[in-house]
Every structure is written in structure tokens, then in C-alpha cells.
């Protein structure tokens, strides 16, 4: 009798991003609930990060700065958070937990947390300090577009 395939093995056999998403959905749901993040926003965030492309999710293809996995963790950020970025499930769980941590650092503002995930917490924090409720005007357009995609305001 053969043992069940791992998530990584199942993703490696997936032919479409929809199949990759379907394999990851149970973990995405748990991660979103545990981090108290709306599931649909978390799905859109992971889609913006990796497109659920098999080679990106598996870390075979990385981002320009070496980002890895479904949440496109920088290896340094993953190491700081104790996450194996090459493990798709750990990456998903870690991405949601990082979103929650960012939101908690930014007075519970999930929109600011998504911006910080993309642009860095120090940069977003500085924009908030400088501009208050108009902080989004102090971040790059690509980060504003990223946040709009996730929140559904685009």
C-alpha cells in the first residue's frame, strides 16, 4: 500500500493554477480563520503574490528579490518568523499569521497590513505618522494597486 501524497507532491502534479488553489484551499481557510482575516481577501492576496502558479508556489521559480512560495516570502522574513518558505502549507499559514502581526502593529488596520506586507512596515508606518488617515497617498502606486486588488476596491 502506498502512502498518501504530500501537499507538495499534489501541487507538483497540478496542471493549472485553479488546481493549485484547490489543493491549498483547506489550509487557506484555516489560516484565514486563525489570523482573523477575511478568506476572500487572503485568497486575493495569495493570488496577487504567486498567481497560484505551480512553479512559484513550490519555490522552483522565485521573485526578483528571491521571494518564495504562495505568499512570496523573502527568505530573511521567513527565517525571522520561523517559516520554511518552500513548504507551501507553512508558507500559507505564515503569510496569514504575518498579516495578522502586521495589522496588530498598525492598530488593527488590515488595509495598512496588506500595504506593509508589500511595501514594508517601516515605510507604511512612516506614511501613517506623516499623513494620518491619508497615509495611502504616501505609498507607491503599485502598493496602492496591490491593496485595492486584495480589498476588492479596484
Short mmCIF file of C-alpha atoms in Angstrom, two decimals, residues 45-51 53 55-59 61-75 77-78 85 91-92 95 117 146:
data_model
loop_
_atom_site.label_atom_id
_atom_site.label_comp_id
_atom_site.label_asym_id
_atom_site.label_seq_id
_atom_site.Cartn_x
_atom_site.Cartn_y
_atom_site.Cartn_z
CA UNK A 45 -3.52 38.41 -1.63
CA UNK A 46 -2.00 35.00 -2.38
CA UNK A 47 -3.21 35.29 -5.97
CA UNK A 48 -1.53 38.70 -6.24
CA UNK A 49 1.66 37.28 -4.75
CA UNK A 50 2.01 33.99 -6.63
CA UNK A 51 -0.91 33.66 -9.03
CA UNK A 53 1.38 29.19 -10.36
CA UNK A 55 6.44 26.60 -10.00
CA UNK A 56 6.08 29.77 -7.91
CA UNK A 57 4.14 28.03 -5.14
CA UNK A 58 6.77 25.27 -4.99
CA UNK A 59 9.64 27.77 -4.92
CA UNK A 61 10.61 29.97 -9.65
CA UNK A 62 11.25 32.87 -7.29
CA UNK A 63 10.53 36.58 -7.40
CA UNK A 64 13.11 39.16 -8.46
CA UNK A 65 14.26 39.63 -4.86
CA UNK A 66 14.19 35.89 -4.14
CA UNK A 67 10.64 35.75 -2.78
CA UNK A 68 9.38 32.19 -2.33
CA UNK A 69 6.09 30.29 -2.26
CA UNK A 70 2.41 31.18 -2.33
CA UNK A 71 2.91 34.22 -0.08
CA UNK A 72 6.19 35.19 -1.76
CA UNK A 73 8.14 35.41 1.49
CA UNK A 74 11.59 36.90 1.38
CA UNK A 75 13.87 34.22 2.83
CA UNK A 77 11.40 37.40 6.60
CA UNK A 78 10.58 33.69 6.60
CA UNK A 85 9.04 29.26 2.76
CA UNK A 91 4.05 29.47 3.69
CA UNK A 92 0.26 29.92 3.59
CA UNK A 95 1.51 34.55 5.38
CA UNK A 117 3.22 43.17 3.50
CA UNK A 146 -1.92 45.77 -4.67
#
